mmCIF file of C-alpha atoms in Angstrom:
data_model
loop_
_atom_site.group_PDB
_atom_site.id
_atom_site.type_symbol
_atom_site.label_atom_id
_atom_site.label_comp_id
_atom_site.label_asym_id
_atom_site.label_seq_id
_atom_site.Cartn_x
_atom_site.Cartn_y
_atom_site.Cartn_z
ATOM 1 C CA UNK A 791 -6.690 11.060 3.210
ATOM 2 C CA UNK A 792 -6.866 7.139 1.731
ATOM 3 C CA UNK A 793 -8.491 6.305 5.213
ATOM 4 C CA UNK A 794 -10.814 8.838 5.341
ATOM 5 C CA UNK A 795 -14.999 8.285 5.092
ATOM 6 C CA UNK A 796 -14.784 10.441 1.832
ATOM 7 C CA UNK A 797 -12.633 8.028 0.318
ATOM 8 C CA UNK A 798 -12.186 4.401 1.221
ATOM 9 C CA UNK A 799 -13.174 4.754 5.002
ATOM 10 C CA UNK A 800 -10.933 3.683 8.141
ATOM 11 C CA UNK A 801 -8.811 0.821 7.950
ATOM 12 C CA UNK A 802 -9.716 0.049 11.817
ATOM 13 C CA UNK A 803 -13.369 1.079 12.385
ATOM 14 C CA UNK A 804 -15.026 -0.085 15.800
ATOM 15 C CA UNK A 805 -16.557 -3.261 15.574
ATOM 16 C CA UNK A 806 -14.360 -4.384 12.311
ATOM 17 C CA UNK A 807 -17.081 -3.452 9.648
ATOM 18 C CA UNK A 808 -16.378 -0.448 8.162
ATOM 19 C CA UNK A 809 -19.392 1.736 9.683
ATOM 20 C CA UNK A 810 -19.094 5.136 7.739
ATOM 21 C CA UNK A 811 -18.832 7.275 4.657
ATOM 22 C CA UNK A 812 -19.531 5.969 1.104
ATOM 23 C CA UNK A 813 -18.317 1.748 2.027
ATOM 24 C CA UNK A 814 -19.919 1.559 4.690
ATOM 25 C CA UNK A 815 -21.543 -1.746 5.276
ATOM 26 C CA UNK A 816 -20.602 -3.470 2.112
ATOM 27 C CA UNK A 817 -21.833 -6.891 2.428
ATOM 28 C CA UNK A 818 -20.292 -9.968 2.026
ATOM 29 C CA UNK A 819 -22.237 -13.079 0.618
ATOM 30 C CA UNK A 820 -24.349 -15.322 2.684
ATOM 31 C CA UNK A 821 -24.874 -18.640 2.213
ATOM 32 C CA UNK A 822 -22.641 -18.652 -0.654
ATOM 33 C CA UNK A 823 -22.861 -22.262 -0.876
ATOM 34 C CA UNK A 824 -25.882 -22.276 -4.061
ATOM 35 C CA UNK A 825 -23.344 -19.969 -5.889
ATOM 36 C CA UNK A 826 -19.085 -20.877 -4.978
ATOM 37 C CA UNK A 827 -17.646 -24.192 -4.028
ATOM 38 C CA UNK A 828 -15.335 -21.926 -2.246
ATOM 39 C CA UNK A 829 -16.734 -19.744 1.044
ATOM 40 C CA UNK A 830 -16.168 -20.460 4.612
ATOM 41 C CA UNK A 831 -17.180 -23.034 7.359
ATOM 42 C CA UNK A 832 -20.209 -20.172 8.363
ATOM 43 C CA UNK A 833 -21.419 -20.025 4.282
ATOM 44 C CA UNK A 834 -19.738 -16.597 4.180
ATOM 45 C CA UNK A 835 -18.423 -15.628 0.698
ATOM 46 C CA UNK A 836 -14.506 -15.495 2.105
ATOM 47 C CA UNK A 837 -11.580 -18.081 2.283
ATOM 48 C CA UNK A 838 -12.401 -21.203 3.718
ATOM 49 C CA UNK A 839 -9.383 -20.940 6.212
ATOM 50 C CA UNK A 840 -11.141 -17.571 7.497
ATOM 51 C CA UNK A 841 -14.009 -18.557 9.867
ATOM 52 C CA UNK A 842 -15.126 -14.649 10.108
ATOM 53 C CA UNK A 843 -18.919 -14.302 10.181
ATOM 54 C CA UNK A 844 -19.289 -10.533 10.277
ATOM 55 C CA UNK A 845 -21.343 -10.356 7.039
ATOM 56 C CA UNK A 846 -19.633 -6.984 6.218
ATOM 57 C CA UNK A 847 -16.217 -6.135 4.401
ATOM 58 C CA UNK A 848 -14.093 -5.983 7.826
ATOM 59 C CA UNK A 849 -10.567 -4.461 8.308
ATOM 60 C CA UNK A 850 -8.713 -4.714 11.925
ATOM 61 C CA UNK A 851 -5.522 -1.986 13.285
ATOM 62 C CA UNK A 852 -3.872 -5.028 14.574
ATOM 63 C CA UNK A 853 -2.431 -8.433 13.048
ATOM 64 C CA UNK A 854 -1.972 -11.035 15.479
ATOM 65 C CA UNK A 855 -2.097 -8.557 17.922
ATOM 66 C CA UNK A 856 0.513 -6.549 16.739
ATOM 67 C CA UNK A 857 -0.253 -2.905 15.548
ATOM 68 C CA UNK A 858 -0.118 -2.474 11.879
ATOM 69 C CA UNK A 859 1.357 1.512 11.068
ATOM 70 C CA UNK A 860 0.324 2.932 7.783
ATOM 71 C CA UNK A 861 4.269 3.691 7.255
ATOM 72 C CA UNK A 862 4.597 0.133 5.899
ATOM 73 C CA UNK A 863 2.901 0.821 2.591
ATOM 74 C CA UNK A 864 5.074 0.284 -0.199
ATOM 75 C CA UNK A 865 7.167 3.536 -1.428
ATOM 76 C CA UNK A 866 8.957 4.379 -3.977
ATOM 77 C CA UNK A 867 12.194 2.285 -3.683
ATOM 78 C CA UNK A 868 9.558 -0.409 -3.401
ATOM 79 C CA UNK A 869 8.483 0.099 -6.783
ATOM 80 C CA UNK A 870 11.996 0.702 -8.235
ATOM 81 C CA UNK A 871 13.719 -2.251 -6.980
ATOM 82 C CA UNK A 872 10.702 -4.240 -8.403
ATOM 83 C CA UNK A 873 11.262 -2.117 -12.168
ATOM 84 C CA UNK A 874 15.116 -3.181 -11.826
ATOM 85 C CA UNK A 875 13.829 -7.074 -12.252
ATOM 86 C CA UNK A 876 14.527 -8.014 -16.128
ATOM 87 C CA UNK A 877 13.348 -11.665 -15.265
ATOM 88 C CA UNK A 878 9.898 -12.379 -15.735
ATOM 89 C CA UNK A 879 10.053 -15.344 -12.838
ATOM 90 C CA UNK A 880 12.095 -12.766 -10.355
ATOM 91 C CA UNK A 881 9.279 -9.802 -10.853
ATOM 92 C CA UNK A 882 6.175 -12.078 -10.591
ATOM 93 C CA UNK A 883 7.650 -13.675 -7.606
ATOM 94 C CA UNK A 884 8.480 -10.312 -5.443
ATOM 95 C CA UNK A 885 5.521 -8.559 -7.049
ATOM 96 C CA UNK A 886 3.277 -10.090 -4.075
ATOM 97 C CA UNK A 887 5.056 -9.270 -1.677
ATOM 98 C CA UNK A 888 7.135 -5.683 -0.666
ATOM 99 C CA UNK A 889 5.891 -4.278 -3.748
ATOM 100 C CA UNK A 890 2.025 -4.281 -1.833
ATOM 101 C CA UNK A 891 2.076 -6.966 0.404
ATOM 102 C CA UNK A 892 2.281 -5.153 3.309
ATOM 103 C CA UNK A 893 -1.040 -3.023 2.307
ATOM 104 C CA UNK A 894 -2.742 -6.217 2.454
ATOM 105 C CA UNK A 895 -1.539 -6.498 6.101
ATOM 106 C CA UNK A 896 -2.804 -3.065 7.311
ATOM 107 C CA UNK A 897 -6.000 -2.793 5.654
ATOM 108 C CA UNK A 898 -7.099 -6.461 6.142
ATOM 109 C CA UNK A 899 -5.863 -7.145 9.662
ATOM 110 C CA UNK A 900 -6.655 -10.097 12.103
ATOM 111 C CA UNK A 901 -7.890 -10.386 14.897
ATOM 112 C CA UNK A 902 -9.318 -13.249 17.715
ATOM 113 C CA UNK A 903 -5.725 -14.575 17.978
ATOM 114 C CA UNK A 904 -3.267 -12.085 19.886
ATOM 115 C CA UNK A 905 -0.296 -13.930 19.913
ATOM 116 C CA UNK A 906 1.888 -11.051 20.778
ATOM 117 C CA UNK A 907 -0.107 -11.580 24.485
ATOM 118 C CA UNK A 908 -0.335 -14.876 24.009
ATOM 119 C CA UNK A 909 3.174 -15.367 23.875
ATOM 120 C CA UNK A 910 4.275 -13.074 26.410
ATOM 121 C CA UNK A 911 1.748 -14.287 28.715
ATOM 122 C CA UNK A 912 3.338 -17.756 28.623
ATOM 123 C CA UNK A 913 7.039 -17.131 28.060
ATOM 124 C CA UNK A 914 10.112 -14.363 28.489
ATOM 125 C CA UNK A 915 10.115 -13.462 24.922
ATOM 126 C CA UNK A 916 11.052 -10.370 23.594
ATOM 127 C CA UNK A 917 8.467 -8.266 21.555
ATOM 128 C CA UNK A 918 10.303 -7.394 18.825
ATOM 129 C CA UNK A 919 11.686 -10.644 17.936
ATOM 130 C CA UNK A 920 8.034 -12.046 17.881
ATOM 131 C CA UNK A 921 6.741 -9.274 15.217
ATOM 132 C CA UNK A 922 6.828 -11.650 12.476
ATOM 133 C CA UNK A 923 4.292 -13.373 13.657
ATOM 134 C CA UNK A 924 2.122 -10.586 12.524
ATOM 135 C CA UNK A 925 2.665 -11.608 8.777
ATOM 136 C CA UNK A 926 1.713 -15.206 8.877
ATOM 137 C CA UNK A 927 -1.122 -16.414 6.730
ATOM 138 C CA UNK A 928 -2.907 -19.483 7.509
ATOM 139 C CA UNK A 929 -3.639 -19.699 3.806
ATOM 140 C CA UNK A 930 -0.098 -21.528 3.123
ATOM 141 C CA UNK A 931 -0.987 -24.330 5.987
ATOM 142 C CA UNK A 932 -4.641 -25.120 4.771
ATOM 143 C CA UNK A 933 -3.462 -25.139 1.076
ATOM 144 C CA UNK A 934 -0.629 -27.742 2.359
ATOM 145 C CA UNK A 935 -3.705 -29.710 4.099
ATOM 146 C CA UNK A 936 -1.712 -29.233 7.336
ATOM 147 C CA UNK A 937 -4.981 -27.412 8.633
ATOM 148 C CA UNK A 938 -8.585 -28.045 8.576
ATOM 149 C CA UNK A 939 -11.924 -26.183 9.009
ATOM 150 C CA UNK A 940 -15.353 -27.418 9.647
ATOM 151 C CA UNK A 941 -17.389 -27.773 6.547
ATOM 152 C CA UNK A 942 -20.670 -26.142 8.392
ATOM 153 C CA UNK A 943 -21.156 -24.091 10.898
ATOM 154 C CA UNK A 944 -25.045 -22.595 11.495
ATOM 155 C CA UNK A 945 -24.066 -18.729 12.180
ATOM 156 C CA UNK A 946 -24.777 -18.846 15.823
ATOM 157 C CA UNK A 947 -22.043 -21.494 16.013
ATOM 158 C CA UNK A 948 -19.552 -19.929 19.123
ATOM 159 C CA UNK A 949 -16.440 -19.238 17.460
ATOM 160 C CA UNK A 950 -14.605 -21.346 19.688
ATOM 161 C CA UNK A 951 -16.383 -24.558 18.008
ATOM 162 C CA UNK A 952 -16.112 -23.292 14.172
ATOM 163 C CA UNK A 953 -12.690 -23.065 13.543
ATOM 164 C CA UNK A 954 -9.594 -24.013 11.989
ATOM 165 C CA UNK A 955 -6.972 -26.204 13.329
ATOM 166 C CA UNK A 956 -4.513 -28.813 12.497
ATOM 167 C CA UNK A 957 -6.011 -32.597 12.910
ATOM 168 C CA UNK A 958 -2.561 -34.189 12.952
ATOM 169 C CA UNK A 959 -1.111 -31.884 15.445
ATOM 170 C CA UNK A 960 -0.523 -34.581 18.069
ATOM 171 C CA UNK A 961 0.790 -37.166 16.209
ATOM 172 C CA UNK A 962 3.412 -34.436 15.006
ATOM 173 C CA UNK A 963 4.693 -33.980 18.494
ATOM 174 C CA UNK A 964 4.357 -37.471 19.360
ATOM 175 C CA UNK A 965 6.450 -38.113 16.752
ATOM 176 C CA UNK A 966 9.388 -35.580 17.114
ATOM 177 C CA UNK A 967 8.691 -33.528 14.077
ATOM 178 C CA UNK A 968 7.556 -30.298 15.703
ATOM 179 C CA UNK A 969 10.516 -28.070 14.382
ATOM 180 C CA UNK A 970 10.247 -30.082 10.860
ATOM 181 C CA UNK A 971 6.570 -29.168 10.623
ATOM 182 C CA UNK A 972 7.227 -25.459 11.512
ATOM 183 C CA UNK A 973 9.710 -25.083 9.155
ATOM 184 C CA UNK A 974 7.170 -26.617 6.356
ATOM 185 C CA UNK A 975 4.544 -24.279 7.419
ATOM 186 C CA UNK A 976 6.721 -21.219 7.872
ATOM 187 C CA UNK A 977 10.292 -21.943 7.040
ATOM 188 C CA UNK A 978 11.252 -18.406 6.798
ATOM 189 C CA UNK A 979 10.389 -18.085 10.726
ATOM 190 C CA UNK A 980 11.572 -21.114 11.708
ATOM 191 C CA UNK A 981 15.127 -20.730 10.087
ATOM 192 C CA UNK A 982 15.572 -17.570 11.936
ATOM 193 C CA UNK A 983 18.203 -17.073 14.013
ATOM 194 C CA UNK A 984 17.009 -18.345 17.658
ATOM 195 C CA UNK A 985 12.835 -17.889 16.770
ATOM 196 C CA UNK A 986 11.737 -21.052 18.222
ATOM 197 C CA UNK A 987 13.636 -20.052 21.660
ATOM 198 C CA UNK A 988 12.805 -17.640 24.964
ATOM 199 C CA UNK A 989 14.883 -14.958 26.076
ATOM 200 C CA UNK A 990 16.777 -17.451 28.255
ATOM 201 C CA UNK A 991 17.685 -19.950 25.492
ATOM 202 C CA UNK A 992 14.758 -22.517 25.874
ATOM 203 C CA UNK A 993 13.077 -24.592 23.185
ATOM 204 C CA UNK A 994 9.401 -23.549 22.786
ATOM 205 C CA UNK A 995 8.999 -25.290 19.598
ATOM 206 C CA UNK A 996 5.985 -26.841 20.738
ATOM 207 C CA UNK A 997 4.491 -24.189 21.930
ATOM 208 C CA UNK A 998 4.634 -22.298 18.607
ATOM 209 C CA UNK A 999 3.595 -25.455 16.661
ATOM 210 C CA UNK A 1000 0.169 -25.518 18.816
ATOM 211 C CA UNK A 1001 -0.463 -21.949 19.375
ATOM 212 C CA UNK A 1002 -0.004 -21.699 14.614
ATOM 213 C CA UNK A 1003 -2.428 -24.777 14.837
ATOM 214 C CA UNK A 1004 -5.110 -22.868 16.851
ATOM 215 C CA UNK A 1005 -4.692 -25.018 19.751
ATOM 216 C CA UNK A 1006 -6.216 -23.183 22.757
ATOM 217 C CA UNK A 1007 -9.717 -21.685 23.181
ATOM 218 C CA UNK A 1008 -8.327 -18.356 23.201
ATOM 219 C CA UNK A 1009 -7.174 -18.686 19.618
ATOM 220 C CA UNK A 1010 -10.034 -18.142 17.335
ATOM 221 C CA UNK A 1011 -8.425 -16.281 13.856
ATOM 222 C CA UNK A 1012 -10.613 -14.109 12.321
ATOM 223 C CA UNK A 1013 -9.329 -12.464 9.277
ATOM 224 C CA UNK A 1014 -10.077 -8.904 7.702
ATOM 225 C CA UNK A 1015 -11.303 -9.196 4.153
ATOM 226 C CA UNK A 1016 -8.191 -7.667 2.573
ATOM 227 C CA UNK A 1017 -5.949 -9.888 4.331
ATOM 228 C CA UNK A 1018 -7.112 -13.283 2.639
ATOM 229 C CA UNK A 1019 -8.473 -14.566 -1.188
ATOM 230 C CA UNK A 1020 -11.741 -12.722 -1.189
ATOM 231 C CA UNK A 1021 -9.900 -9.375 -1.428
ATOM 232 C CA UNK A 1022 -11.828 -7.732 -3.906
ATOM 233 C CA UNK A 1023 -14.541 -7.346 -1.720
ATOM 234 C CA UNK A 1024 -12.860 -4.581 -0.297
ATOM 235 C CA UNK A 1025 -12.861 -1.137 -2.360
ATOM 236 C CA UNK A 1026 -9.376 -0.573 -1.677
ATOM 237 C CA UNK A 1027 -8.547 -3.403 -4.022
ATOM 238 C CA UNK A 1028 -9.264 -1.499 -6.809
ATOM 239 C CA UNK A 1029 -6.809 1.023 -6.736
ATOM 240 C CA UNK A 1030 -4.011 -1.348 -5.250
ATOM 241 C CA UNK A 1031 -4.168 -4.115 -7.903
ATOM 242 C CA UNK A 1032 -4.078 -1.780 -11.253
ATOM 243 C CA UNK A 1033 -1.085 -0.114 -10.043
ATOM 244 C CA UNK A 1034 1.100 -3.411 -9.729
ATOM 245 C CA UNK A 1035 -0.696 -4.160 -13.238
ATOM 246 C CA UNK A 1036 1.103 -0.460 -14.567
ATOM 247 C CA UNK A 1037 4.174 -1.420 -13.224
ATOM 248 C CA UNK A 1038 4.130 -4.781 -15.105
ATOM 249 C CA UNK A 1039 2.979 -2.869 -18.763
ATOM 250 C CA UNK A 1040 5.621 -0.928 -18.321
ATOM 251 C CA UNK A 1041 8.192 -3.313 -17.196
ATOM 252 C CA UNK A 1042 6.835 -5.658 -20.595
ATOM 253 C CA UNK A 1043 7.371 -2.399 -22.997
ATOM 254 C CA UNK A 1044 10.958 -2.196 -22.054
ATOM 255 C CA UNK A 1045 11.714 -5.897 -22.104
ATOM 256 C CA UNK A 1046 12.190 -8.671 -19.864
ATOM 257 C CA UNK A 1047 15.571 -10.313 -20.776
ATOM 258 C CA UNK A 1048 13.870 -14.131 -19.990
ATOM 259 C CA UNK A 1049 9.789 -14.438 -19.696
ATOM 260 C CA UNK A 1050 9.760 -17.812 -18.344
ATOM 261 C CA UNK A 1051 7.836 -19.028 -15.427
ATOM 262 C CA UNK A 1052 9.036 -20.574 -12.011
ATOM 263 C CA UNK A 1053 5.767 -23.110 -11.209
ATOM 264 C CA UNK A 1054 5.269 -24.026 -7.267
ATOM 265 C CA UNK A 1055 3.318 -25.866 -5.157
ATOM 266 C CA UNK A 1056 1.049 -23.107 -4.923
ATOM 267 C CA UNK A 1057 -1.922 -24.202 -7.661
ATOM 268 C CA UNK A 1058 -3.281 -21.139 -9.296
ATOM 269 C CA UNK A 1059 0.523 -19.456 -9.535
ATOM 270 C CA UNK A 1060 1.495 -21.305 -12.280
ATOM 271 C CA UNK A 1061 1.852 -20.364 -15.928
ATOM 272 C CA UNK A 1062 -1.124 -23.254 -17.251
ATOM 273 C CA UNK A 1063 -3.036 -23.039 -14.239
ATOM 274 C CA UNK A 1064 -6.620 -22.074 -15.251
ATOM 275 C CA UNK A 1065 -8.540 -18.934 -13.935
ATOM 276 C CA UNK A 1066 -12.153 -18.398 -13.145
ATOM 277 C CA UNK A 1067 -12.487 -16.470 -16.825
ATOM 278 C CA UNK A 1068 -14.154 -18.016 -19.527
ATOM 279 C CA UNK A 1069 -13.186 -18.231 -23.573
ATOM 280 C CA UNK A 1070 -16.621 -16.122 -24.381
ATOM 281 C CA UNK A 1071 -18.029 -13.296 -22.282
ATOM 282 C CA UNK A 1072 -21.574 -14.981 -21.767
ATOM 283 C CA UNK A 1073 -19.203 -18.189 -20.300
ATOM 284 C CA UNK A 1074 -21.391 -20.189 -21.895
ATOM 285 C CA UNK A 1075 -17.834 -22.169 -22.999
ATOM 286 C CA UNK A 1076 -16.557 -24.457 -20.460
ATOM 287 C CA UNK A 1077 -12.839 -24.001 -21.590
ATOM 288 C CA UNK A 1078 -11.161 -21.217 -19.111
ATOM 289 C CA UNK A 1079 -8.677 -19.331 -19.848
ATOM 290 C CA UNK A 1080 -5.122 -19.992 -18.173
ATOM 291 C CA UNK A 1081 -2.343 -17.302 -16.567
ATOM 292 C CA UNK A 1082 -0.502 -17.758 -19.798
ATOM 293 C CA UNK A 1083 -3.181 -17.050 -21.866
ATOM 294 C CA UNK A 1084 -4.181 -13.940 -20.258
ATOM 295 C CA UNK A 1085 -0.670 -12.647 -20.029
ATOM 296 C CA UNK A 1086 -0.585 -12.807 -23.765
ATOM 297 C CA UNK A 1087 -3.762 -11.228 -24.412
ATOM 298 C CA UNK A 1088 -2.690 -8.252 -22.225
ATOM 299 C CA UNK A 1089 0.449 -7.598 -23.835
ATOM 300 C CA UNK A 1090 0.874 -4.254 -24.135
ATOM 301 C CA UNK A 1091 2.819 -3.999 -27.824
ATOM 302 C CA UNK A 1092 -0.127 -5.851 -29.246
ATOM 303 C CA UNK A 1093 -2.677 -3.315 -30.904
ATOM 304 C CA UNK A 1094 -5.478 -5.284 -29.642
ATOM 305 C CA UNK A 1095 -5.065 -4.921 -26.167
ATOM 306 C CA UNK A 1096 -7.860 -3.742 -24.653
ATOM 307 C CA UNK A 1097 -6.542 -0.725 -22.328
ATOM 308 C CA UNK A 1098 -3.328 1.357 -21.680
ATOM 309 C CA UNK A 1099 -2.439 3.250 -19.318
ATOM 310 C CA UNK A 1100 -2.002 7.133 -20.213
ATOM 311 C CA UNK A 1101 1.475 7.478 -18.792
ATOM 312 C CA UNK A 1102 4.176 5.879 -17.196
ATOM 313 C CA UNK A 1103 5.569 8.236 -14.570
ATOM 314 C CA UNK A 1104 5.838 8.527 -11.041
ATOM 315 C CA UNK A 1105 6.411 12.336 -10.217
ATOM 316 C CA UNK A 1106 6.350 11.562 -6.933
ATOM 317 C CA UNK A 1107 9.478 9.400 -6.726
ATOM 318 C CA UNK A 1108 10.933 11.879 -9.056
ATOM 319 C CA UNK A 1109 11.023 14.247 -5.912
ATOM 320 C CA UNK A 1110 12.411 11.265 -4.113
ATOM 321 C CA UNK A 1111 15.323 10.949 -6.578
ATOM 322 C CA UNK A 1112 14.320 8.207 -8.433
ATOM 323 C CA UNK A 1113 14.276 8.260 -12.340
ATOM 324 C CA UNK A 1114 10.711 9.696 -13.293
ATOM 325 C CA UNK A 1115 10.039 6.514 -14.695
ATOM 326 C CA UNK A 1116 11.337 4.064 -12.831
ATOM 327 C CA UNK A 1117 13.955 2.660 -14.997
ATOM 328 C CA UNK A 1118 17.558 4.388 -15.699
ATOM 329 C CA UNK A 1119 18.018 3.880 -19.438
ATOM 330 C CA UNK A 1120 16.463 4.727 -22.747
ATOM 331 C CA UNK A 1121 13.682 2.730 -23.446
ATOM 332 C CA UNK A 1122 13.429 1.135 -27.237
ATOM 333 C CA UNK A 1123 9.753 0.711 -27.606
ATOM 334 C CA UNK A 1124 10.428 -0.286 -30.961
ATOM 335 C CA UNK A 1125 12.027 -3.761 -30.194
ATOM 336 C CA UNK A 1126 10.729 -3.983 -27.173
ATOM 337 C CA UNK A 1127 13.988 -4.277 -24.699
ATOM 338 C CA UNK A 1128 15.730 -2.301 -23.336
ATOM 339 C CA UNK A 1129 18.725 -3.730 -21.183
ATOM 340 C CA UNK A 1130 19.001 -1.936 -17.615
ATOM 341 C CA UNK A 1131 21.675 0.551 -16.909
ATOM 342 C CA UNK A 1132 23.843 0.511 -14.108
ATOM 343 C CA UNK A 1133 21.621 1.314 -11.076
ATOM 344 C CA UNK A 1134 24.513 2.001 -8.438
ATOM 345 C CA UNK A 1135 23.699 5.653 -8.618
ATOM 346 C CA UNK A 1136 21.150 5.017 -6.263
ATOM 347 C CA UNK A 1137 21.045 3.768 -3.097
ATOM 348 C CA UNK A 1138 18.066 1.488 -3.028
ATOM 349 C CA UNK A 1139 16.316 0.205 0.067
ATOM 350 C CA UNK A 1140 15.732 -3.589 0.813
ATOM 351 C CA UNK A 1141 13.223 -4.817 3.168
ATOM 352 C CA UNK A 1142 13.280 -7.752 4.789
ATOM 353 C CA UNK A 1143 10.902 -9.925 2.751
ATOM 354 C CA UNK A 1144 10.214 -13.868 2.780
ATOM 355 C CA UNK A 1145 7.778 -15.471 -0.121
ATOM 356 C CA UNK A 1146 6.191 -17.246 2.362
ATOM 357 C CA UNK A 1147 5.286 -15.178 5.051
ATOM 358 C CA UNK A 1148 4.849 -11.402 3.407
ATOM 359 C CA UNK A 1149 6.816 -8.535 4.424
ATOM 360 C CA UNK A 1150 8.753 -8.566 7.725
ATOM 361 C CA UNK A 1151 8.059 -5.207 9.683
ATOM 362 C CA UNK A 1152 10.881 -3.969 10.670
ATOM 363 C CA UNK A 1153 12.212 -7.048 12.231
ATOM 364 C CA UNK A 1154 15.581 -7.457 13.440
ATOM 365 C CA UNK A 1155 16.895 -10.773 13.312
ATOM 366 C CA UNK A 1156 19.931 -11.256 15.512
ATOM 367 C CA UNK A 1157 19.243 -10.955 19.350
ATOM 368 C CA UNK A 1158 21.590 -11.352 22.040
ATOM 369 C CA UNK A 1159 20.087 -13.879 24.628
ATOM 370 C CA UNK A 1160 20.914 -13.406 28.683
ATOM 371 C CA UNK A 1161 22.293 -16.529 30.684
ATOM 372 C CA UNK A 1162 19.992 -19.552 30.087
ATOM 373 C CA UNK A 1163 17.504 -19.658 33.483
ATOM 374 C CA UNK A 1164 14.231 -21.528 34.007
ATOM 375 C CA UNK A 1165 11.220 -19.936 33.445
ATOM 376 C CA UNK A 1166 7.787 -21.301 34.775
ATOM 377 C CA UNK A 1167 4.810 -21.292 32.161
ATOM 378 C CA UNK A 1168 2.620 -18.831 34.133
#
């Protein structure tokens, strides 16, 4: 029903755009330059790393070239793993990912690099080993400064010339630091039992190395809109982003047993980094407000908060077997904690989730290998 034209339209329409019902042909900024320091190579209104010029909110079936199944939404023992978290630096850490990661994934999509062909096309290599290459972003690699994109490209540019790729990518390999570059860039693939290795036992290291660097004319990323920093561009957004923000509310009226933050590399995550919002609603003020800021101006238990949410149950999980509200004790609104029971009564669920690389889909990580035999690049 989500996917239908009535509601948020299909998640894989022909031609990317999303071509019917009520979102159909939502634009996306052009020459965005006059207005954001941030947009990409073509002036597009999108994340500099994604060199899609489809001036249209785009989603894509496939990621990588591997098909995306709308049974990887998060569920319920999603949500009530996350609600078992009494550390502030735990929850806002797995919030991003199995939580509603993997909706980012399916709805956004990418497309112009197949690597489940490309690597099979080149190498022995099982398909279901290779499936987390479907939940790479490119994001973590640019933000590093590992990869680069052209700062212009005049909209008829070939795709081919306007795009992303990593400038120091020879001296790497020249060098000998191929595996110590993958695991920088994705160090919860390359730690994985026997990833960088074919079915017969041979180091493709450098293969993987320039195929994530875009190096081949048949690798041209192109990125859905939901998949990458100018989500909010897509409707579905809307509803996916205010339910995290319940779970949090609630999560903050029943106590976290220790609020402080974990800071990374990752500028933007942190507790004092600043936002885009400004101290006065006209933002005339130059003074923006920071994550830490906001988080106290949204605290639920202070009466000047500027919305609640009506309830705090999930019926639906109820029916599951989950508590109704997600947690398995009394709540003391009146202090404001509320110490978790014992949760062994249920059986929870654990995906397979890396903070670097979003959700895993289903991947199985131990593979038994035949007898080690030469195989020719074809």
């Amino acid at each position: 029903m989500v996917w239908e034209d009535d509601w948020f339209g299909h998640y894989s329409p022909n031609g990317f755009a999303v071509s019917r019902g009520r979102f159909a042909y939502i634009p996306v900024k052009k020459d965005a330059w006059s207005i954001s320091s941030v947009t990409n190579s073509y002036g597009l209104l999108r994340s500099p790393w994604n060199n899609n010029k489809i001036p249209y909110v785009t989603r894509h079936h496939k990621s990588y070239g591997f098909f995306t199944k709308t049974s990887i939404v998060p569920q319920c023992f999603n949500h009530y793993d996350q609600m078992q978290m009494s550390m502030f630096s735990q929850f806002g850490s797995s919030i991003q990912y199995a939580p509603h990661g993997s909706l980012h994934i399916l709805a956004g999509g990418t497309w112009g690099a197949d690597y489940r062909f490309y690597l099979q096309d080149h190498y022995d290599y099982n398909e279901a080993r290779a499936q987390p290459l479907g939940t790479i972003t490119m994001a973590r690699i640019w933000r590093k400064g590992w990869m680069t994109c052209p700062n212009y490209c005049a909209i008829d540019t070939p795709l081919v010339d306007c795009k992303c790729t990593c400038p120091d990518l020879e001296k790497w390999i020249r060098e000998n630091q191929t595996v110590t570059m993958l695991e920088n860039m994705y160090p919860g693939l390359a730690a994985a039992k026997h990833f960088l290795v074919d079915n017969h036992g041979h180091d493709i290291s450098e293969f993987f190395l320039r195929m994530l660097c875009n190096d081949d004319d048949a690798l041209t990323p192109q990125i859905g809109d939901f998949m990458e920093s100018a989500s909010p561009s897509d409707p579905i957004f809307w509803p996916t982003h205010p339910t995290l923000d319940r779970l949090w509310v609630w999560r903050k009226i029943n106590g976290f047993m220790d609020e402080s933050w974990v800071n990374t590399s990752c500028w933007g995550h942190n507790e004092h980094d600043t936002t885009i919002w400004h101290l006065t609603e006209n933002e005339i003020e130059e003074t923006q407000y920071t994550n830490a800021e906001l988080m106290t101006m949204f605290d639920p238990m202070l009466v000047q908060v500027p919305y609640i949410y009506d309830s705090f149950k999930w019926p639906h999980c109820e029916q599951e077997g989950y508590p109704l509200q997600l947690i398995t004790t009394n709540t003391d609104i009146d202090s404001g904690t509320a110490p978790l029971g014992d949760v062994s009564m249920l059986q929870t669920h654990k995906q397979l989730t890396d903070s670097n690389d979003f959700v895993f889909l289903g991947w199985n990580q131990e593979y038994d290998f035949k007898d080690p035999a030469p195989v020719p690049m074809r």
